[in-house]
Amino acid sequence: MFGCLSGAKVRCWLTLASGLLECLCFAGAVFGWASLVFVLKAEGYFSNLCVNVTGPNSTYYTDCSGQDERFSLVFTIASFMNNFLTLPNGFLFDRFGTMAARILGISLYTTGTLLIAFSHPEISLLLFPALSFIAVGGILLLVTNMQVGNLFGTHRSTIITLYNGAFDSSSIIFLIVKVLSEGGISLHNSFFFLSACSVIHVMRTFILMPKKHIPYPLPEGYTYGWNCGKGRPHTVEQTRKEEDKGPLRGEGGAETMTSQQISKEQAPQRVTFRQSVLSWFFLWHLVWLSVMQLRHYLFIGTLNPMLNRLTAGDPVLVSRYTNAFAITQLCGVLCAPWNGLIMDRHKGKKHAPGETEEEADLCSAVLSLFLTALQCLLFSICATTPVLPLQYLSFALQVLNRSFLYGGNAAFISIAFPASHFGKLYGLMMALSAVISLLQYPCFFLVKGVFKGDPLYINVALTLLSLCAFIHPCYVYIHCRRLANQRRSSTKQLANEGSSSSINEAPQDAVDTT
């Protein structure tokens, strides 16, 4: 598999394991926001927005809806930055390589954790840049780690989805911060420790990661990491040139070709970044990702006020359900590989006549895309139902669906488009979906204002909107059927031409004989 001295295979597994721990313990911590909000409220952040009001029968109570709205805005901006800045980060990763992207990501992540470590309720506004830096730095760690799947050929999609599942599960970190805070360890000390852990990320960058990229397919004798940069430096560039050749497996701005047509082309055209973006695959995949991501972001961002509403403000019950939600997030790393196994289930099996490996990968992704959309629909129905015990099921479906969603997103982009454009396409996809995710804040505003704190109507609307996610798997399925029909037609045509030529040759031979 490698040509990096005798320790190549050990290096490979160390890279995989350390990357998994990095994603699990740091990359997606921002999505544990519901746990962190509980601590921040106890510390008094944005408490100046709580006001005393007079209720019915001259009763007095504290209205903290302004505080909830401000916390929701912090998460909305952070989740937007998490996705939107993936676009320039993707260009950075494709252009300058792994080391440059990781150094930037580590710097942002460390800055974010230090800002929270030095913050206090009087300067609560520091939460805005802090959480955004943690989000952007974390997604950069994930993007640079997903290429590790290229080291394991037939299990590539499984590893990509595994890393995305670990990214989702890292939200458990803020639950640990919450538990430590309840045990007497301050919020600031916890974030000082997270800042100090950046030394581990830096060491891994120089020892266990490539300076540029891990190519796919992996060239013979490929080397990377510490003392491995002098082996065969030409292999990466050669492979990247090969990856740009061949057709985009889609329509709407990019040419679609069958394997029979490819074999007739002496010099296949290079698939450009523009052609990839203008394809129907990109458009429907964007819709698929955006509607489900909006549903998840609104659920996470409004979980605390929702639990306060369903529990009538009981802090013990709110804490119990918040912990239950955070604990279920840990299961993301266990759920995500199921999606990868679904996408890799055809590996090692015989393909249909004329079917390429790329076409087989694409057709295998249909089931994954459909199941992800179905999970989101079921999750949205449960989250819409205002029954407190049912939220346990909502938590389980939410973590399952998030694991499938983000792992399937990255895996599909790696399957349907050239590997040399992965960083840019992944970044653009996340950036565009981030713009749509900004709708979560007006949704929250509508719930708090127009609907008097009742999220039922918004939840019903989002449930109906989630039906749009089924368009993508249907389109890919129709496309695969079309390719299969084209292969069968080509095979029949070649067979008929062969039969006709045999029939025409026989009488000619007879004439010559006479």
PDB file of C-alpha atoms in Angstrom, residues 36 87 181 214 273 376 389:
ATOM      1  CA  LEU A  36     -22.927  25.032  26.820  1.00  0.00           C
ATOM      2  CA  LEU A  87     -15.778  27.737   0.620  1.00  0.00           C
ATOM      3  CA  SER A 181     -19.016  22.907  35.837  1.00  0.00           C
ATOM      4  CA  ILE A 214      -3.427  12.245  -0.225  1.00  0.00           C
ATOM      5  CA  PHE A 273     -15.061  23.234 -11.629  1.00  0.00           C
ATOM      6  CA  CYS A 376     -35.137  13.470   8.499  1.00  0.00           C
ATOM      7  CA  PRO A 389     -41.112  11.885  26.544  1.00  0.00           C
TER       8      PRO A 389
END
